[in-house]
GROMACS .gro file of C-alpha atoms in nm:
model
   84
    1UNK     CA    1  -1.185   2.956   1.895
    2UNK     CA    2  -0.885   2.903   2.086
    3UNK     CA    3  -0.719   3.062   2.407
    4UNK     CA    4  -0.371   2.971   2.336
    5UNK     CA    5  -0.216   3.274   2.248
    6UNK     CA    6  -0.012   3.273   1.894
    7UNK     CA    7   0.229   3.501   1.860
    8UNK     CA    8   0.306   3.573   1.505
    9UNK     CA    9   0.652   3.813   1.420
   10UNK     CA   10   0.613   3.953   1.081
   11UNK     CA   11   0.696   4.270   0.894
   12UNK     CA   12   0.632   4.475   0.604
   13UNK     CA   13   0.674   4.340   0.252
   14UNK     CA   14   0.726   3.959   0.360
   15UNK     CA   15   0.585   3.765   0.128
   16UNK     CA   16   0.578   3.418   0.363
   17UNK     CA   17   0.427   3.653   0.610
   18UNK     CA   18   0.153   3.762   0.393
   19UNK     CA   19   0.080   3.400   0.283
   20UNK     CA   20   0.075   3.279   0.656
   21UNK     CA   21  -0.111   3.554   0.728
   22UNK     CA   22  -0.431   3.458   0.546
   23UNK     CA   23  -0.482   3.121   0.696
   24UNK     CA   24  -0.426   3.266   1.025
   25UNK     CA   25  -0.697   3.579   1.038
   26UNK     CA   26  -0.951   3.356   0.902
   27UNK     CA   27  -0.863   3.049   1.192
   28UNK     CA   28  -1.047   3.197   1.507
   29UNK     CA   29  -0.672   3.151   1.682
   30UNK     CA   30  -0.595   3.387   1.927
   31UNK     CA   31  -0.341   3.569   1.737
   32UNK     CA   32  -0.078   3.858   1.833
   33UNK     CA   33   0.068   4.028   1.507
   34UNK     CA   34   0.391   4.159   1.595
   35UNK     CA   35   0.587   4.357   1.317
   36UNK     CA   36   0.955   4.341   1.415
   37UNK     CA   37   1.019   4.668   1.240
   38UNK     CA   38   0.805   4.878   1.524
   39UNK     CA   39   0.884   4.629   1.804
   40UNK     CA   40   1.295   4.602   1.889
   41UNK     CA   41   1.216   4.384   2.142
   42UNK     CA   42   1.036   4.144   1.954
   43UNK     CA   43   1.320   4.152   1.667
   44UNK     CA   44   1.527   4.052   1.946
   45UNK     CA   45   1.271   3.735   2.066
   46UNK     CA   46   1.287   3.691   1.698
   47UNK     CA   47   1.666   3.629   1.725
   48UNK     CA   48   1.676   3.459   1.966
   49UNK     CA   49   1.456   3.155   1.851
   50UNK     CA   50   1.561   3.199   1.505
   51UNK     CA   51   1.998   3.106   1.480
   52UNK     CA   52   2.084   3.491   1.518
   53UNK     CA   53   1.833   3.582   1.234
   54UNK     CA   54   1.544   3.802   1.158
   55UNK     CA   55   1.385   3.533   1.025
   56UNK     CA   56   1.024   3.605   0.981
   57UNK     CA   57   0.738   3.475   0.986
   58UNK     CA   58   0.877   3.320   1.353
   59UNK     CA   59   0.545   3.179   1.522
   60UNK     CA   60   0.574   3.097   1.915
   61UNK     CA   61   0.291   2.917   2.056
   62UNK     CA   62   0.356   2.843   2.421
   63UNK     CA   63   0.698   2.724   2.454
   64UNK     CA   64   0.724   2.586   2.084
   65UNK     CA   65   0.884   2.886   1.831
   66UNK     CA   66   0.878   2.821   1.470
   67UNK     CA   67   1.081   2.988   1.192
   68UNK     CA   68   0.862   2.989   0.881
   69UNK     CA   69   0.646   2.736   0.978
   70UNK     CA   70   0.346   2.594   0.735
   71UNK     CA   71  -0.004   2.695   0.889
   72UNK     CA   72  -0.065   2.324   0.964
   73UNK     CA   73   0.266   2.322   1.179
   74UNK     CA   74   0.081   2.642   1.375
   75UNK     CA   75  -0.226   2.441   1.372
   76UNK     CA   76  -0.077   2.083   1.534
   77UNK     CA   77   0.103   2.392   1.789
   78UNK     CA   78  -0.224   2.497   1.874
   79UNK     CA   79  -0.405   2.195   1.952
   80UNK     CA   80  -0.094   2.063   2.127
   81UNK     CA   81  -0.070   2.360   2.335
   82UNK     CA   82  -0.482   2.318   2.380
   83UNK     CA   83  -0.450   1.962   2.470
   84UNK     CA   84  -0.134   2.015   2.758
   0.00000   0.00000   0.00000
């Protein structure tokens, strides 16, 4: 189990999202699903990290934000963020 909070932007229909998702519920991370279709604010942290874009999944562990990233890019995130 982790405390680092991972906050994972998604929304309905994504297939990458879907596919991230899995790894991620069954981790143990402490993880924040945010759709970006109920949440303008988080479309807009979304943009921000992301060129402009809605680009999801966007993961942001910490200070590190990742567009699309593989769930062993989360993972080395995570045990970065652990480990600081």
């Amino acid at each position: 189990m982790s405390n680092v909070e991972v906050e994972f932007y998604w929304r309905p229909g994504c297939g990458f999202c879907a596919a991230l998702d899995r790894p991620m519920s069954k981790s143990g991370f402490n993880v924040r699903k945010i759709n970006i279709w109920e949440d303008p604010s988080a479309a807009a942290r979304v943009r921000e990290v992301a060129n402009g874009n809605e680009t999801v999944p966007t993961v942001i562990v910490g200070s590190v934000a990742m567009v699309n990233p593989s769930f062993a890019e989360v993972e080395a995130a995570v045990k970065a963020a652990q480990a600081a």
